[in-house]
PDB file of C-alpha atoms and ligand atoms in Angstrom:
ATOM      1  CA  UNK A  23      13.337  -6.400  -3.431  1.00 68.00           C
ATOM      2  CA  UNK A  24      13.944  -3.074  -1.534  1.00 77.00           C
ATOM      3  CA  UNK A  25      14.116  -3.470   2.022  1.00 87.00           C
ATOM      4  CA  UNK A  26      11.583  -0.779   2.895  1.00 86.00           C
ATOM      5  CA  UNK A  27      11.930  -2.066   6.935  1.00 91.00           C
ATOM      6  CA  UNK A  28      14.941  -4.345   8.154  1.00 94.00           C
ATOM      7  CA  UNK A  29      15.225  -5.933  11.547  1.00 96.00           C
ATOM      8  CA  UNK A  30      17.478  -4.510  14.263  1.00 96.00           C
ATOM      9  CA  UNK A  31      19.822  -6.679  16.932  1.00 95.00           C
ATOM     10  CA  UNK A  32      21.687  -5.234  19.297  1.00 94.00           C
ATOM     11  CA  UNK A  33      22.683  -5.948  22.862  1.00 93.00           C
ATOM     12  CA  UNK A  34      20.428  -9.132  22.274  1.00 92.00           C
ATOM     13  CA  UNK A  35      17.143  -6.787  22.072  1.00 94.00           C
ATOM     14  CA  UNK A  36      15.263  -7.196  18.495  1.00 93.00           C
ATOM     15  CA  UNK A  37      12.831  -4.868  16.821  1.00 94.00           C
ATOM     16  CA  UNK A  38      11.905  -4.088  13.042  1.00 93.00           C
ATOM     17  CA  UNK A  39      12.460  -0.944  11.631  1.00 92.00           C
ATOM     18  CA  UNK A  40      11.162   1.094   8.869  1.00 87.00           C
ATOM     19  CA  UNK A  41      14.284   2.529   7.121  1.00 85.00           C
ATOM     20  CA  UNK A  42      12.652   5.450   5.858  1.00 79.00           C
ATOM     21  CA  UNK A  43      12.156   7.087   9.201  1.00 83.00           C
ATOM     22  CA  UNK A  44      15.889   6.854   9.620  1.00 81.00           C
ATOM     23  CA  UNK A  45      18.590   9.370   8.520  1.00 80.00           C
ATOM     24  CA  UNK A  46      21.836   7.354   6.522  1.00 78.00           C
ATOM     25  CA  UNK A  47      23.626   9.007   9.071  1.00 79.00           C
ATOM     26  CA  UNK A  48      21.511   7.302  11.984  1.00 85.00           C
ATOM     27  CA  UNK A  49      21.526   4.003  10.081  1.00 88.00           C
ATOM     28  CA  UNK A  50      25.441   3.866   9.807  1.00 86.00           C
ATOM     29  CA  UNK A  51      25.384   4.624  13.432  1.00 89.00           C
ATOM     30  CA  UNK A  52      23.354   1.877  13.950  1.00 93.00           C
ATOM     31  CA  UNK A  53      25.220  -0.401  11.799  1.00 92.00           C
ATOM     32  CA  UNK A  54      28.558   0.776  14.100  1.00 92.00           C
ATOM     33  CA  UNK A  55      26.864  -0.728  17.520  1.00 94.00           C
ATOM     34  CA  UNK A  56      24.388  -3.627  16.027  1.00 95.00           C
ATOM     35  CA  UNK A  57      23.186  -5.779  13.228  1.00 95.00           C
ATOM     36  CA  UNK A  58      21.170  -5.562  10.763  1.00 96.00           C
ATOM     37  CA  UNK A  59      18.731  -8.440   9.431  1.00 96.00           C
ATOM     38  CA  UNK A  60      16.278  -9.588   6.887  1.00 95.00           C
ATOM     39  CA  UNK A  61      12.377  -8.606   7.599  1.00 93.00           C
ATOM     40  CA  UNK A  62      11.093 -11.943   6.886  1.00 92.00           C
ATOM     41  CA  UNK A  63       9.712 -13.915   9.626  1.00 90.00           C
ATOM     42  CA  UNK A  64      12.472 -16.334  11.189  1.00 92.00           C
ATOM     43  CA  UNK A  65      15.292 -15.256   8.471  1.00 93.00           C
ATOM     44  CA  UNK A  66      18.813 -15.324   9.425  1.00 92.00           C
ATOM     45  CA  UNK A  67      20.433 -13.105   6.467  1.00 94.00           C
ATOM     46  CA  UNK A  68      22.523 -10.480   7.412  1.00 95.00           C
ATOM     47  CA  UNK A  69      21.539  -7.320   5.410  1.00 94.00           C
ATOM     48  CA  UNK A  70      24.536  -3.899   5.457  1.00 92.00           C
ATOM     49  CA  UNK A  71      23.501  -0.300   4.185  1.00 88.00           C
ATOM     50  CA  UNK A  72      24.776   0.541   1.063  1.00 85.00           C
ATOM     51  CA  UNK A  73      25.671   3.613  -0.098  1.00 78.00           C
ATOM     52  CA  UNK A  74      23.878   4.485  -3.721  1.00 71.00           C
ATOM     53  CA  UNK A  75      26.596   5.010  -6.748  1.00 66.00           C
ATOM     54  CA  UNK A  76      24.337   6.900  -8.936  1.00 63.00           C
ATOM     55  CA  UNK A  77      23.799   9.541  -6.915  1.00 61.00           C
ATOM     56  CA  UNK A  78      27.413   9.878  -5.497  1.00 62.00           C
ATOM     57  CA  UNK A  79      26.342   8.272  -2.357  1.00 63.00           C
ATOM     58  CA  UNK A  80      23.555  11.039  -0.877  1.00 66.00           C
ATOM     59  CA  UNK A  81      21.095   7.964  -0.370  1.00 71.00           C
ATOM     60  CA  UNK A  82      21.584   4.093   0.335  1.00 79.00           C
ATOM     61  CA  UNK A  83      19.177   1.356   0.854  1.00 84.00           C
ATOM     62  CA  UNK A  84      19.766  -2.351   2.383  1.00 90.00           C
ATOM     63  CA  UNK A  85      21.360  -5.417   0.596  1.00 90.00           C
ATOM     64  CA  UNK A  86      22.136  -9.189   1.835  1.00 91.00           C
ATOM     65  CA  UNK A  87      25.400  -9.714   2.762  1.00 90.00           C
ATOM     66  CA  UNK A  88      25.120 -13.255   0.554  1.00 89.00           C
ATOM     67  CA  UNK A  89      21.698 -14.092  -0.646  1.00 88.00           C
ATOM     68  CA  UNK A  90      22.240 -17.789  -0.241  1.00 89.00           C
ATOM     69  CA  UNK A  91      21.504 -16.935   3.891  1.00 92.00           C
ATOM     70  CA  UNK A  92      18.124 -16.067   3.333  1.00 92.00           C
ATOM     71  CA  UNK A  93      15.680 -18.906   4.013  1.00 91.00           C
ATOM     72  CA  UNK A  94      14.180 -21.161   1.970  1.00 88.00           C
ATOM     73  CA  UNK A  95      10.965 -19.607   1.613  1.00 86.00           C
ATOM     74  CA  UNK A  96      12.072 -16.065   2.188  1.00 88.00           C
ATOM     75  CA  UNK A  97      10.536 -12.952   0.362  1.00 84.00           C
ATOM     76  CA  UNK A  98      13.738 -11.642  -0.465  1.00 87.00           C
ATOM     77  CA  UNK A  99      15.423 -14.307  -1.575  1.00 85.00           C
ATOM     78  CA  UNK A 100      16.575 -13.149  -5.281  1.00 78.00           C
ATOM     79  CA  UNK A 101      15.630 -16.602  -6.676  1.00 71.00           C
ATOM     80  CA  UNK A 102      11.929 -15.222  -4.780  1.00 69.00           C
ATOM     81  CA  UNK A 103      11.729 -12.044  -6.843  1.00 62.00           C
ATOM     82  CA  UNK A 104      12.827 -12.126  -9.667  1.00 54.00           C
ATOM     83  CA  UNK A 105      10.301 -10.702 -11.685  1.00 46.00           C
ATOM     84  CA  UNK A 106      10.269  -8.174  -8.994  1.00 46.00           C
ATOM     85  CA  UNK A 107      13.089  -6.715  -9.901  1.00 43.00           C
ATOM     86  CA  UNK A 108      12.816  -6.601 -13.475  1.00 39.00           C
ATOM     87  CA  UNK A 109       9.233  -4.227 -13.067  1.00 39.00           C
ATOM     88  CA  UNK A 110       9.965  -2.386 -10.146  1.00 43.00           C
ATOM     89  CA  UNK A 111       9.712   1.244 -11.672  1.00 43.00           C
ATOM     90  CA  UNK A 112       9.653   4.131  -9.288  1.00 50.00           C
ATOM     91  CA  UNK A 113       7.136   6.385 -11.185  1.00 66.00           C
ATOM     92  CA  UNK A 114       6.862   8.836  -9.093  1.00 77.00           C
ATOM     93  CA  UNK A 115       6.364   9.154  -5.205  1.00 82.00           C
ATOM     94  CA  UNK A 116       3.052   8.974  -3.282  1.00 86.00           C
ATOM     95  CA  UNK A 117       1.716  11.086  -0.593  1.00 88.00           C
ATOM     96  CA  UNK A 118      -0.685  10.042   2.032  1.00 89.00           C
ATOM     97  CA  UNK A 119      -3.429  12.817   0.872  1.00 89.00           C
ATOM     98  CA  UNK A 120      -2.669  11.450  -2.805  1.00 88.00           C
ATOM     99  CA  UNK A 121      -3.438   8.430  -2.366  1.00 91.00           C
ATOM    100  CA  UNK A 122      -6.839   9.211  -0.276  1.00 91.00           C
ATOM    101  CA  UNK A 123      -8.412  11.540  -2.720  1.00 91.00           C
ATOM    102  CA  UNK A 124      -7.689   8.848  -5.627  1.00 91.00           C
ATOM    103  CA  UNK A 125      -9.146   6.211  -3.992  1.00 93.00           C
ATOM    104  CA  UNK A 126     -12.092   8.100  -2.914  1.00 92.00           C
ATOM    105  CA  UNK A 127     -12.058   9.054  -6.386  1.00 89.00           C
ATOM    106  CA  UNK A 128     -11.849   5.985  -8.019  1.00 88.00           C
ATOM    107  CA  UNK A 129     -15.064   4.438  -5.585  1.00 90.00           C
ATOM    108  CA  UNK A 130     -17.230   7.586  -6.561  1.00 87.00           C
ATOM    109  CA  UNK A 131     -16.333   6.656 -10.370  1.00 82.00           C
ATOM    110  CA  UNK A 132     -17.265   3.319  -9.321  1.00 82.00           C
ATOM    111  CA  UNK A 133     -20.423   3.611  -7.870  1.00 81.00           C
ATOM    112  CA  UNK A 134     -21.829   6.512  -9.587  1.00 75.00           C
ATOM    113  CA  UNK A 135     -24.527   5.589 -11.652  1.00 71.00           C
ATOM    114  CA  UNK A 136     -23.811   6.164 -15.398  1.00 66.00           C
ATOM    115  CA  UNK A 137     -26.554   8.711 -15.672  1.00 68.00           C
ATOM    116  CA  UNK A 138     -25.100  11.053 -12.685  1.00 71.00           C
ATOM    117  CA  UNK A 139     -22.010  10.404 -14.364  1.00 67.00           C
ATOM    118  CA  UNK A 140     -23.139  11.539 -17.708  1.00 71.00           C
ATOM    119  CA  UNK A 141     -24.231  14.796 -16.514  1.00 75.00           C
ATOM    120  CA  UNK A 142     -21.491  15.456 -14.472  1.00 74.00           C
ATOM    121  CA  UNK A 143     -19.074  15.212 -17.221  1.00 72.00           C
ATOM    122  CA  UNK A 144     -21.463  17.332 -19.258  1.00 78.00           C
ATOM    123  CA  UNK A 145     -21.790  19.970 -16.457  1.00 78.00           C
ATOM    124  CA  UNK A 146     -17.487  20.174 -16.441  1.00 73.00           C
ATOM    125  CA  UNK A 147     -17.743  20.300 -20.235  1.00 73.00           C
ATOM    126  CA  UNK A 148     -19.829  23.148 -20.576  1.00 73.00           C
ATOM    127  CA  UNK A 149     -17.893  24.464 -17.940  1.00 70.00           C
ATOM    128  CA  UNK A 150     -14.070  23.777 -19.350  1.00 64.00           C
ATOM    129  CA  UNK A 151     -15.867  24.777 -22.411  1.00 57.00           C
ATOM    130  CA  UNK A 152     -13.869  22.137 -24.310  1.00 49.00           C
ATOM    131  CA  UNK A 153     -14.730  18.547 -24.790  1.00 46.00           C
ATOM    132  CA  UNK A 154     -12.225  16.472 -23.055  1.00 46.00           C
ATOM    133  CA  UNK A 155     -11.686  15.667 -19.350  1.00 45.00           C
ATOM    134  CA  UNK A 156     -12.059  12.473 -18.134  1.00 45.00           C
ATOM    135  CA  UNK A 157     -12.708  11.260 -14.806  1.00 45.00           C
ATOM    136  CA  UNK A 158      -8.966   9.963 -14.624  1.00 45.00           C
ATOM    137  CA  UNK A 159      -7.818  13.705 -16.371  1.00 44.00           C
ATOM    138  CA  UNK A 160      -9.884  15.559 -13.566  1.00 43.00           C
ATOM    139  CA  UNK A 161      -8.986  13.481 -10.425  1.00 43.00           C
ATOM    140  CA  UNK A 162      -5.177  13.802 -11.516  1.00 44.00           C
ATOM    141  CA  UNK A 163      -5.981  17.515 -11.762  1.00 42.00           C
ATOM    142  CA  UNK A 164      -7.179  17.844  -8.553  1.00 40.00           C
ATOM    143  CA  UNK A 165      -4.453  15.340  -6.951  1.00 40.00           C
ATOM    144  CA  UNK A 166      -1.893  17.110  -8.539  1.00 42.00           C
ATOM    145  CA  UNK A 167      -3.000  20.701  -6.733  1.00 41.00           C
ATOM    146  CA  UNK A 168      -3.987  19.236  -3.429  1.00 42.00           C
ATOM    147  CA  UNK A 169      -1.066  17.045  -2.667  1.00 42.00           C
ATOM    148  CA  UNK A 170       1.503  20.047  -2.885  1.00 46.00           C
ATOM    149  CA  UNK A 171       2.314  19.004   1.004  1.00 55.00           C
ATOM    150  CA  UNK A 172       1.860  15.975   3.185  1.00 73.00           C
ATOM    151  CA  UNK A 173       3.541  13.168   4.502  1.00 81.00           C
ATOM    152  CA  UNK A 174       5.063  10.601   1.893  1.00 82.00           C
ATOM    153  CA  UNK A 175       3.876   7.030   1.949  1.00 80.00           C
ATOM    154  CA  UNK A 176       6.103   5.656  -1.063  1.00 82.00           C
ATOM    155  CA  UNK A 177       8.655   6.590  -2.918  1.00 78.00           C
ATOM    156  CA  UNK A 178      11.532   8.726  -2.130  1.00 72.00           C
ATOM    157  CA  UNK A 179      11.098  12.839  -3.326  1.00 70.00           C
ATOM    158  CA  UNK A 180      14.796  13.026  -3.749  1.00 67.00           C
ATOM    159  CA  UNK A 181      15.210  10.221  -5.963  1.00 64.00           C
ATOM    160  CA  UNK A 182      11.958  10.545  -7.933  1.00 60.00           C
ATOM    161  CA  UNK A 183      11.213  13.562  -8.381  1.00 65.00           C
ATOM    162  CA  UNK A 184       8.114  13.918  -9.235  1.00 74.00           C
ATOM    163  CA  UNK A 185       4.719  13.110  -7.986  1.00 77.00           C
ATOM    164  CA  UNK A 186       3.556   9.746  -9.099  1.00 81.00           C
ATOM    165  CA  UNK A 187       0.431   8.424 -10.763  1.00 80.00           C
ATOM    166  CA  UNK A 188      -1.809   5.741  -9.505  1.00 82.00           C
ATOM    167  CA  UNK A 189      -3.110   3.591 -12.261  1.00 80.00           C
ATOM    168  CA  UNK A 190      -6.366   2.132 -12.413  1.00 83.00           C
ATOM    169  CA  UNK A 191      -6.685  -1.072 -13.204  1.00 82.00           C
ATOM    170  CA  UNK A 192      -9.615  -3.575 -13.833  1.00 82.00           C
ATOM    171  CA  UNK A 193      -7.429  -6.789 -13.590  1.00 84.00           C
ATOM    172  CA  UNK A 194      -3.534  -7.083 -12.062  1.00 88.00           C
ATOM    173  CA  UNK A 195      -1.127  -9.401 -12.757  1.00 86.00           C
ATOM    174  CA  UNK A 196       2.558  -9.993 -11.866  1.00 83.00           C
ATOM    175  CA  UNK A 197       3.430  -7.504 -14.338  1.00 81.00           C
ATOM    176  CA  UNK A 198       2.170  -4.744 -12.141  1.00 82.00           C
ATOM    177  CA  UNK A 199       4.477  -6.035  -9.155  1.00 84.00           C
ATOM    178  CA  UNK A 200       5.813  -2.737  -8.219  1.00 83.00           C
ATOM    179  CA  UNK A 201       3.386  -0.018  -9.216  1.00 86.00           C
ATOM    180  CA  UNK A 202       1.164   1.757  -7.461  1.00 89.00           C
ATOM    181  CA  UNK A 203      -2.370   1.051  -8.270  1.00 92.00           C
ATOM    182  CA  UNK A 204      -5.606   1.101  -7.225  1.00 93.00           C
ATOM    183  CA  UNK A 205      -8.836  -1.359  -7.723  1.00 93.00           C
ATOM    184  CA  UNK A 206     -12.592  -1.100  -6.858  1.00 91.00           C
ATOM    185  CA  UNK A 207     -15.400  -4.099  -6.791  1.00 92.00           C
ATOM    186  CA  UNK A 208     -17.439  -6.640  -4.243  1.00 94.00           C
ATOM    187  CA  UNK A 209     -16.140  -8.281  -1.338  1.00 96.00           C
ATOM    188  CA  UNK A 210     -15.877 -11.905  -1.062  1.00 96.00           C
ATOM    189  CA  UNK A 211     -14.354 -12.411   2.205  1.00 96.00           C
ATOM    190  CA  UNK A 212     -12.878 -10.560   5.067  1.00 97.00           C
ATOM    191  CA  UNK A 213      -9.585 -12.477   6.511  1.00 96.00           C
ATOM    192  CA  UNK A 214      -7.276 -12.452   9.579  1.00 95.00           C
ATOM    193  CA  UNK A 215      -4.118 -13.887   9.845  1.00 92.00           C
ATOM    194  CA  UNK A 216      -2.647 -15.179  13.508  1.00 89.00           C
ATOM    195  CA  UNK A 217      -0.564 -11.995  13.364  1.00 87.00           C
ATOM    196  CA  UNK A 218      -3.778  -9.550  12.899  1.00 91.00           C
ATOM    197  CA  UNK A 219      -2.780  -8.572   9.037  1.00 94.00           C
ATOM    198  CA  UNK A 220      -5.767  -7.969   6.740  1.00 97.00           C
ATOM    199  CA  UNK A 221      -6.163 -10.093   3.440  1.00 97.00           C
ATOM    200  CA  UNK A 222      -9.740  -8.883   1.689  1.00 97.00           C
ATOM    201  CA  UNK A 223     -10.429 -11.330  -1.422  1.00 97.00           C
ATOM    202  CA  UNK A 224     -13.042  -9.640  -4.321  1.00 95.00           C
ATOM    203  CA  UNK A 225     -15.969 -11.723  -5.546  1.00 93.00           C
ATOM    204  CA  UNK A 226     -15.743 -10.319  -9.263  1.00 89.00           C
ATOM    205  CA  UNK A 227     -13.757 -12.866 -11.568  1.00 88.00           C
ATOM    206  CA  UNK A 228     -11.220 -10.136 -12.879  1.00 87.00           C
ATOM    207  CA  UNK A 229     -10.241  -9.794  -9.824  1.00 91.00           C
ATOM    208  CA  UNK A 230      -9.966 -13.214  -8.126  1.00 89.00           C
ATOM    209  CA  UNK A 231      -5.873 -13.856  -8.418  1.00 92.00           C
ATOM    210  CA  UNK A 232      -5.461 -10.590  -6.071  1.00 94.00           C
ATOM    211  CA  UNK A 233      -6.021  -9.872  -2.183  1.00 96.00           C
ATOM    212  CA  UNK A 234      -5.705  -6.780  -0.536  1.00 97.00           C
ATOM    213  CA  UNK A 235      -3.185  -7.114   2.071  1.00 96.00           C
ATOM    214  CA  UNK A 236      -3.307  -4.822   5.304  1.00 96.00           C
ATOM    215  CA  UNK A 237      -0.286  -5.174   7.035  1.00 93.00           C
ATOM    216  CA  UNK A 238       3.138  -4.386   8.297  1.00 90.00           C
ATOM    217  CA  UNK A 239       3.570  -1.113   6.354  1.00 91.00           C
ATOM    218  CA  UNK A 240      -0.174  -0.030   7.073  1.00 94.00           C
ATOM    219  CA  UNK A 241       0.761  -0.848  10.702  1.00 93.00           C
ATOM    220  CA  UNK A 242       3.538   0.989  10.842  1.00 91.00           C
ATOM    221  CA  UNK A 243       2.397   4.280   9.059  1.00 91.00           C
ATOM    222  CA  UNK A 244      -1.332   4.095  10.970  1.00 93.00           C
ATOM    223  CA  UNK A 245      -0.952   2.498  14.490  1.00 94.00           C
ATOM    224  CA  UNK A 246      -4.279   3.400  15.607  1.00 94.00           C
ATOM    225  CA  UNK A 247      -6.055   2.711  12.861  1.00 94.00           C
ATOM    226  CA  UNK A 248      -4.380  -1.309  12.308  1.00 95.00           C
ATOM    227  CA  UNK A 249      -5.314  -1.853  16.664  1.00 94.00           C
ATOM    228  CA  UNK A 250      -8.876  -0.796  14.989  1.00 94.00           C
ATOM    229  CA  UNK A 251      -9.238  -3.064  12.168  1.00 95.00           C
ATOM    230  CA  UNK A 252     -11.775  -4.993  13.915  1.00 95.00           C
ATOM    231  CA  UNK A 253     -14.413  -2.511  13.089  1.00 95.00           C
ATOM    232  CA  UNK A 254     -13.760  -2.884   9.569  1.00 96.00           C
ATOM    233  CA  UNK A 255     -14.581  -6.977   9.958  1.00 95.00           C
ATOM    234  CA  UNK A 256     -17.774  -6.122  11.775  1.00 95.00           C
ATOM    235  CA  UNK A 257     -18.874  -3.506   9.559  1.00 96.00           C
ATOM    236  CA  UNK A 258     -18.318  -5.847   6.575  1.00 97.00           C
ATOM    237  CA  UNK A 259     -19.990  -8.951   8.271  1.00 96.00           C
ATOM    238  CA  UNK A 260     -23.005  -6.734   9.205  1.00 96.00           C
ATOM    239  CA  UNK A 261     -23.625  -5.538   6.188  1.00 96.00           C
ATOM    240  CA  UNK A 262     -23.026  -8.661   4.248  1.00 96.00           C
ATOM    241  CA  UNK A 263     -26.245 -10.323   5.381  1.00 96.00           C
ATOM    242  CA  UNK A 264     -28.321  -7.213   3.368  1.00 96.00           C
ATOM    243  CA  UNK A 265     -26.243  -6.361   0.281  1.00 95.00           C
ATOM    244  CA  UNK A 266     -22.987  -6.743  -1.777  1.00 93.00           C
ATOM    245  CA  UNK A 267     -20.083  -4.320   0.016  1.00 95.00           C
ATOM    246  CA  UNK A 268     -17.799  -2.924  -2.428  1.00 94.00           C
ATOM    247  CA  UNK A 269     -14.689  -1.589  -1.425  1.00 96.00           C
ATOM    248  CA  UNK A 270     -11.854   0.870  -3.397  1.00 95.00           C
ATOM    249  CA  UNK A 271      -8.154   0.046  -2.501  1.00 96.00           C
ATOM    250  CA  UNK A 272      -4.654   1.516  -3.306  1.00 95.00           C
ATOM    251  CA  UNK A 273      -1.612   0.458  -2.801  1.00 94.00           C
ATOM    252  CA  UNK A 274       1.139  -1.025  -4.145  1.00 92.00           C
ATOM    253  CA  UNK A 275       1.395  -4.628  -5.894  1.00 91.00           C
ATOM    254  CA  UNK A 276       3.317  -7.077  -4.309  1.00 90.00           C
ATOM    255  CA  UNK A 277       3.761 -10.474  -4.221  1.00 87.00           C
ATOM    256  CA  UNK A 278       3.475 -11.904  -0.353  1.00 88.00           C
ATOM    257  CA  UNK A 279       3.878 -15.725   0.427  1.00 83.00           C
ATOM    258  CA  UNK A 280       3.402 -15.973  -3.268  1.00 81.00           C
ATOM    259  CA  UNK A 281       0.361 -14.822  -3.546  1.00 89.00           C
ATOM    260  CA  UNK A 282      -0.473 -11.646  -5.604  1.00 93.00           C
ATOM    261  CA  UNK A 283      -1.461  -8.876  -3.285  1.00 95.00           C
ATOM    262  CA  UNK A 284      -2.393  -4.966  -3.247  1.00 95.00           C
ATOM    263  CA  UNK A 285      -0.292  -3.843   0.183  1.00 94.00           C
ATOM    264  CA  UNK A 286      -2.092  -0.951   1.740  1.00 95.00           C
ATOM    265  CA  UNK A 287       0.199   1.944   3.029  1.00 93.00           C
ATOM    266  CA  UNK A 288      -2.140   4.901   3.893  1.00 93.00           C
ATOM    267  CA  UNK A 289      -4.147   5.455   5.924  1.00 92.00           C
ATOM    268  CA  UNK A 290      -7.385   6.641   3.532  1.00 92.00           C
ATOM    269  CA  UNK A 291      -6.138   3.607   1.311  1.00 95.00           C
ATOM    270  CA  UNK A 292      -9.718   1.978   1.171  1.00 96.00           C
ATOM    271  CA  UNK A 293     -12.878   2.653   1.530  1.00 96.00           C
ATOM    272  CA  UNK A 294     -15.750   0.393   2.209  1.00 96.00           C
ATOM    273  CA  UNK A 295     -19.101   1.589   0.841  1.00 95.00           C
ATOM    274  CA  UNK A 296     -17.901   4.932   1.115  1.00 92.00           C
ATOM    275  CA  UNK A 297     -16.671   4.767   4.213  1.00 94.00           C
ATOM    276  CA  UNK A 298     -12.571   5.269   5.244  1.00 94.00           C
ATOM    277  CA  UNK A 299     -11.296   3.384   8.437  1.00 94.00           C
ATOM    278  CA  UNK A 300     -11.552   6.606  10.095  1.00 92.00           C
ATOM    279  CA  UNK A 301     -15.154   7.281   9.272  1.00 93.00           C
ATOM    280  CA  UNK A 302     -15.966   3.479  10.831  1.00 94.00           C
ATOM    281  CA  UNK A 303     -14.102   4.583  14.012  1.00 92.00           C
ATOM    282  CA  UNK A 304     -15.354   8.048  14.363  1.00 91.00           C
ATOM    283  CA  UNK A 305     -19.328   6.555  13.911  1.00 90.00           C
ATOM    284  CA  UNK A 306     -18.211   3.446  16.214  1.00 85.00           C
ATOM    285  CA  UNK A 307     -17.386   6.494  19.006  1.00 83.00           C
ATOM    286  CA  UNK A 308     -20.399   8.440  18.142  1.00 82.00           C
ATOM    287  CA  UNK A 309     -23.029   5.421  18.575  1.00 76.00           C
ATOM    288  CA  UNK A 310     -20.986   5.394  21.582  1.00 71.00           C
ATOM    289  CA  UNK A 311     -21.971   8.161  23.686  1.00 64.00           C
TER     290      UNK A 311
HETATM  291 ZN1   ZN B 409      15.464 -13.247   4.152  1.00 87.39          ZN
END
């Protein structure tokens, strides 16, 4: 598994960080005064930066120093993630504005009625004045031209080159472990772990093996918004009592304490009837006033 954060000893002070917000220069420094370590909560391996061959070296990413030093039940343990490795398939990378405008896109599709829908797609026939363009064709359109800029979420520009796509699916399974993708249907339950992170489990059968997980990576990239995620949990519980909540989520598919999960990395990753995290904060400070 790629170590997209490592943790960080030296002088006997510990933190976590993301290795994308470092330079390889930076990192080597690093490496020079401390030590690096594996992410996973009370693991002992040692992880070093290693320079990539394919490219002659221009980027590097973390590796144990001997996999048998991770812990038992550790993440990255190769024996762990197997069948990670073996999918993962940068297709592309991701940018924050992406992956908000196909998520929003994908709930619209969602919860349009077929009707609207219908005449919609008519409407941009007659207009395109040929017969194709499907939702999916349109929103990648319109992802394509808006995401020119803006800040990267996953994937690595350098290395992939080109702007990824985020699949749709109805159901995921471990064959989607490393792919972006994005799903859409009723809450079940609302979830908070001891350490704050956000697991959201879907009522509709095709969807009952996977949780959306809000956590370190959300945390890291949208520090305001994780200290907020309360709101979400109230706005969900409130609501619960009248109707069915549906919520749209993108991310990428992971497996976490071997469970099959949807991590969340942007900010505009979900949407709960409509609504981003933002939008819940900004009415939370209007009622306010
Ligand atoms: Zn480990």
């Amino acid at each position: 598994m790629k170590y997209e954060q490592v943790k960080y000893i030296k002088d006997d002070k510990e933190k976590m960080i993301q290795v994308r917000l470092y330079s390889i220069a930076q990192l080597e420094e690093m490496e020079q005064e401390g030590e690096f370590y594996c992410p996973f909560k009370n693991c002992k391996a040692k992880v070093c930066l290693v320079h990539n061959s394919k490219n002659g070296g221009r980027t590097a990413f973390f590796k144990a120093v001997d996999d048998a030093f991770h812990i038992e039940n550790c993440d990255y343990k190769i024996d762990n993630y197997k069948e990670v490795v073996k999918r993962v398939n940068a297709s592309g990378y991701f940018t924050e504005e992406q992956i908000t405008a196909s998520v929003r896109s994908l709930y619209k599709d969602y919860t349009m009625p077929i009707e609207e829908k219908e005449e919609q797609k008519n409407k941009r026939k007659r207009k395109n004045g040929k017969g194709k363009g499907t939702a999916e064709d349109n929103e990648n359109a319109t992802t394509r031209k808006t995401t020119s800029s803006g800040r990267i979420i996953y994937g690595d520009e350098t290395i992939d080159g080109i702007k990824g796509i985020m699949r749709r699916r109805y159901q995921v399974t471990s064959n989607d472990i490393g792919q972006m993708t994005k799903v859409c249907g009723v809450i079940s339950k609302i979830e908070r772990s001891k350490y704050g992170e956000m697991f959201v489990s879907f009522k509709d059968q095709r969807l009952n093996n996977i949780k959306i997980f809000i956590g370190p990576v959300y945390q890291t990239n949208n520090p305001t918004e994780y200290s907020r995620l309360g709101i979400v949990e109230e706005y969900y519980e409130t609501l619960a009592k009248k109707q069915e909540v549906r919520l749209a989520a993108g991310g990428l598919v992971n497996f976490h304490n071997k469970e099959l999960v949807i991590e969340l990395q942007a900010k505009g990753s979900f949407m709960i009837e409509g609504k981003t995290i933002m939008g819940l904060i900004r009415d939370r400070t209007v009622n306010e006033k």
